[in-house]
Short mmCIF file of C-alpha atoms in Angstrom, two decimals:
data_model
loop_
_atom_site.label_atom_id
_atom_site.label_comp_id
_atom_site.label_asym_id
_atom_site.label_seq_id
_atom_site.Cartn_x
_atom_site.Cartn_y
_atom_site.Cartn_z
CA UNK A 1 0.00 0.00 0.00
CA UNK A 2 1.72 3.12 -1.47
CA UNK A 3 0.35 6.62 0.69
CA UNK A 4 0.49 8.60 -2.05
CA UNK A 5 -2.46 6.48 -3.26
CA UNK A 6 -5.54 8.82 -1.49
CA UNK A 7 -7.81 6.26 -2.05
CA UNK A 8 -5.46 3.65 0.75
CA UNK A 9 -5.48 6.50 2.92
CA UNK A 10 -8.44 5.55 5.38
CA UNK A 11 -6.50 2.58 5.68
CA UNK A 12 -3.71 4.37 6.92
CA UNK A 13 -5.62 6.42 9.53
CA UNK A 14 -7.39 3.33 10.74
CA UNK A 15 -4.05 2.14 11.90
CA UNK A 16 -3.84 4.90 14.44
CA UNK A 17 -4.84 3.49 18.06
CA UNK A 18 -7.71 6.76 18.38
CA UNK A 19 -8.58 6.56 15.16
CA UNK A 20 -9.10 2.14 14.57
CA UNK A 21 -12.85 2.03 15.91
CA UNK A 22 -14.14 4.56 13.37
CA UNK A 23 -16.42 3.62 10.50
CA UNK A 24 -15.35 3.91 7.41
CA UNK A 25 -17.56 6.92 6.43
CA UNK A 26 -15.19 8.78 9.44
CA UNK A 27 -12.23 7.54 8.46
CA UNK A 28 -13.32 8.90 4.62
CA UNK A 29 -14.41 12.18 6.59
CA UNK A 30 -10.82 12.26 7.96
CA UNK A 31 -8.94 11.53 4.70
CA UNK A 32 -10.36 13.68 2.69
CA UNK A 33 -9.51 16.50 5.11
CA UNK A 34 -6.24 15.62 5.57
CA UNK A 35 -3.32 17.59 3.52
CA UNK A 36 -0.55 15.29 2.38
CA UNK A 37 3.24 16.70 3.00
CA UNK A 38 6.90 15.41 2.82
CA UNK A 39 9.41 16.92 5.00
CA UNK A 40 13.34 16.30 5.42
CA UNK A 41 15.07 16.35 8.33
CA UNK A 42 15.58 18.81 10.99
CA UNK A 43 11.74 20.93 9.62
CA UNK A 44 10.04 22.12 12.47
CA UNK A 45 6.57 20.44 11.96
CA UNK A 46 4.77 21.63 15.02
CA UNK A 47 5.86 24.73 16.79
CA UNK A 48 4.89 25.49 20.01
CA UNK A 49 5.57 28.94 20.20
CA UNK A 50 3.03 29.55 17.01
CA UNK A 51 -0.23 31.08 17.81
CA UNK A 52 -1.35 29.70 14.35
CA UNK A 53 -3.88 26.71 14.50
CA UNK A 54 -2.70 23.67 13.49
CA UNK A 55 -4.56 20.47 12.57
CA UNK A 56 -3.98 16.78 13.89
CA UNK A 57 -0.84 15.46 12.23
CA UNK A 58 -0.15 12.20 11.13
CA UNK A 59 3.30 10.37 11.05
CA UNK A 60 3.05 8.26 8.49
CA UNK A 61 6.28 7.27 7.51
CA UNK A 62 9.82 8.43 9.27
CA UNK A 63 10.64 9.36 12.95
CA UNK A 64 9.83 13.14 14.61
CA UNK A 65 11.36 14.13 18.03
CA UNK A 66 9.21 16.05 20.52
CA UNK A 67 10.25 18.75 22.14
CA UNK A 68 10.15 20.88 25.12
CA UNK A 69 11.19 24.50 24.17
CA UNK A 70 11.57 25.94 27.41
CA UNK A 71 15.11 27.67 26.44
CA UNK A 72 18.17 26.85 23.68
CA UNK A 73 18.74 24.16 22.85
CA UNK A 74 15.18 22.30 23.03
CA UNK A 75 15.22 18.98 25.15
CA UNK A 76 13.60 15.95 23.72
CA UNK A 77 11.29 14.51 25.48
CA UNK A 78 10.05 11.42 23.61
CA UNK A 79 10.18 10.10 19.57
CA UNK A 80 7.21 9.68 17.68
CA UNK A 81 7.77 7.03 14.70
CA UNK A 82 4.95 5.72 12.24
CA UNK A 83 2.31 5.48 12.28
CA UNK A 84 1.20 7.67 15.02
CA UNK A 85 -0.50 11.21 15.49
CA UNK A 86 0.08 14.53 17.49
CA UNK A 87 -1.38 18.01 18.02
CA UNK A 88 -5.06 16.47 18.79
CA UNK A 89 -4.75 18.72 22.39
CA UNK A 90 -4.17 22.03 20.76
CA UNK A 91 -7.22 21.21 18.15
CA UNK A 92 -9.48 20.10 21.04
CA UNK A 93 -8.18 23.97 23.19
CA UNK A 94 -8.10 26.10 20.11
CA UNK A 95 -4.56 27.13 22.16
CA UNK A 96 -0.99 25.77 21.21
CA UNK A 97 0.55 23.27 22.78
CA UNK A 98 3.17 22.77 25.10
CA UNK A 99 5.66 21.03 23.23
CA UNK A 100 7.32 20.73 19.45
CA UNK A 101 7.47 18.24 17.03
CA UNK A 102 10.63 18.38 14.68
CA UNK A 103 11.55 15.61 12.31
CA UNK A 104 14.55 13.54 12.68
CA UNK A 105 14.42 11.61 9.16
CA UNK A 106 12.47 12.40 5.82
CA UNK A 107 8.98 12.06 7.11
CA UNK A 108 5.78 12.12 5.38
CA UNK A 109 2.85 13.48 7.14
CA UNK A 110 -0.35 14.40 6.79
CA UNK A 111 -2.66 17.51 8.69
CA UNK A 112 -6.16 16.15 8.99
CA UNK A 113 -8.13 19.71 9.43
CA UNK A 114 -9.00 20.72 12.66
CA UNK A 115 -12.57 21.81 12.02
CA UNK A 116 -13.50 18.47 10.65
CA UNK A 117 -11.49 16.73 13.53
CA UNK A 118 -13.50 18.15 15.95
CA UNK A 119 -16.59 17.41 14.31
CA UNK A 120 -15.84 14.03 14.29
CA UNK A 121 -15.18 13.65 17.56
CA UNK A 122 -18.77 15.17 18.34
CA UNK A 123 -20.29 12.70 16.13
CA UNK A 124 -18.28 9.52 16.83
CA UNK A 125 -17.77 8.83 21.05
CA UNK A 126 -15.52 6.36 20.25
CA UNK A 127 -12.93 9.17 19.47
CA UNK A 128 -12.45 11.12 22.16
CA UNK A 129 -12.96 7.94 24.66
CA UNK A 130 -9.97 6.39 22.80
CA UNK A 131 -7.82 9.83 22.95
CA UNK A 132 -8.53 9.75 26.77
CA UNK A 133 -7.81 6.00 26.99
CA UNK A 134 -4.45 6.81 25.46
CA UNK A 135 -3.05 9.60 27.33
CA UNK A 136 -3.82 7.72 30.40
CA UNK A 137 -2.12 4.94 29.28
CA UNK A 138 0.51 7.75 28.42
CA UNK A 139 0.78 9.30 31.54
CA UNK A 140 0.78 5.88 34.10
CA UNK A 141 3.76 4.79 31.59
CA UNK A 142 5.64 7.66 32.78
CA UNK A 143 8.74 7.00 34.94
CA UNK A 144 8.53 10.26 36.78
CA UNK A 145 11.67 9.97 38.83
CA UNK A 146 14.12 7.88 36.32
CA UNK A 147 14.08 11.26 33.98
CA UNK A 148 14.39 14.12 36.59
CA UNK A 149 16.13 16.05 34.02
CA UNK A 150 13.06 16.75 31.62
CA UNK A 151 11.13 18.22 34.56
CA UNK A 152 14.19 20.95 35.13
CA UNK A 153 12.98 25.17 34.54
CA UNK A 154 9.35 25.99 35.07
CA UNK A 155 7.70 24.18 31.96
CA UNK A 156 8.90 20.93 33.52
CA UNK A 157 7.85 21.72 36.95
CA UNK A 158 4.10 22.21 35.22
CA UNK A 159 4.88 19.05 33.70
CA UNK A 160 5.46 17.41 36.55
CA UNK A 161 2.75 18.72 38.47
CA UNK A 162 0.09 17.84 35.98
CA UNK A 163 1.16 14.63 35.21
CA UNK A 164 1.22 13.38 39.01
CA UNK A 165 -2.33 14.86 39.11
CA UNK A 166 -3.29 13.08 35.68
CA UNK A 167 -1.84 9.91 36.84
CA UNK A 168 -4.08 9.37 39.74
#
């Protein structure tokens, strides 16, 4: 299955864990809102600092780093790889979000728009259940005290504090 091929596209999104209970008229809701792009490495693909709004984004194929970008240089916090998504938080808020996402190989992506995102996830309860389901999961994976250096300045201390009241 080539993604350049739109019409294999739903197939791709119905590999993402929030996205594999949707019907297929969602998942064709999703694809044909979503913006195909390549990127090389080192491309800032999600900026926190940007007050523009952003879609969800898709990893398709490649690896992207995310970042905190509390001061120079930026400190990694985890690695996204394919196929996986990001950004859903700052569609859901309307606000940017906390961290950056910058590619560390050729990726290809895609930036499902957030309008439509959101009005799937009114229509389909699935979605947002499955979003929740995985930040939990997310957050109780979280070894809080083997990385005490990602929780350093006062975006980590935030961190810190909101995951230990998440992970309850």
């Amino acid at each position: 299955m080539v993604l350049d091929d739109l019409k294999h596209l739903e197939n791709w999104l119905a590999r993402l864990d929030i996205l594999a209970a949707l019907p297929a008229s969602a998942l064709a809701e999703l694809g044909g809102a979503c913006r195909l792009f390549h990127v090389a490495p080192a491309t800032t693909v999600l900026d926190a600092m940007s007050p523009r709004e952003h879609g969800v984004f898709v990893l398709f194929e490649g690896r992207a780093a995310v970042e905190l970008p509390e001061r120079p240089p930026s400190r990694q916090i985890t690695e996204l790889a394919a196929v996986s998504s990001f950004g859903e938080f700052g569609v859901i808020s309307g606000k940017p979000g906390s961290a950056s996402v910058r590619s560390i190989s050729h990726c290809k992506l895609g930036e499902i728009a957030p309008d439509v995102f959101r009005g799937v996830m009114q229509c389909q309860p699935q979605l947002p259940l499955a979003l929740l389901q995985r930040t939990i999961r997310d957050f109780r994976s979280l070894k809080l005290d083997a990385t005490p250096h990602l929780f350093d300045g006062r975006i980590g201390q935030d961190l810190r504090r909101q995951l230990a009241i998440w992970s309850l």
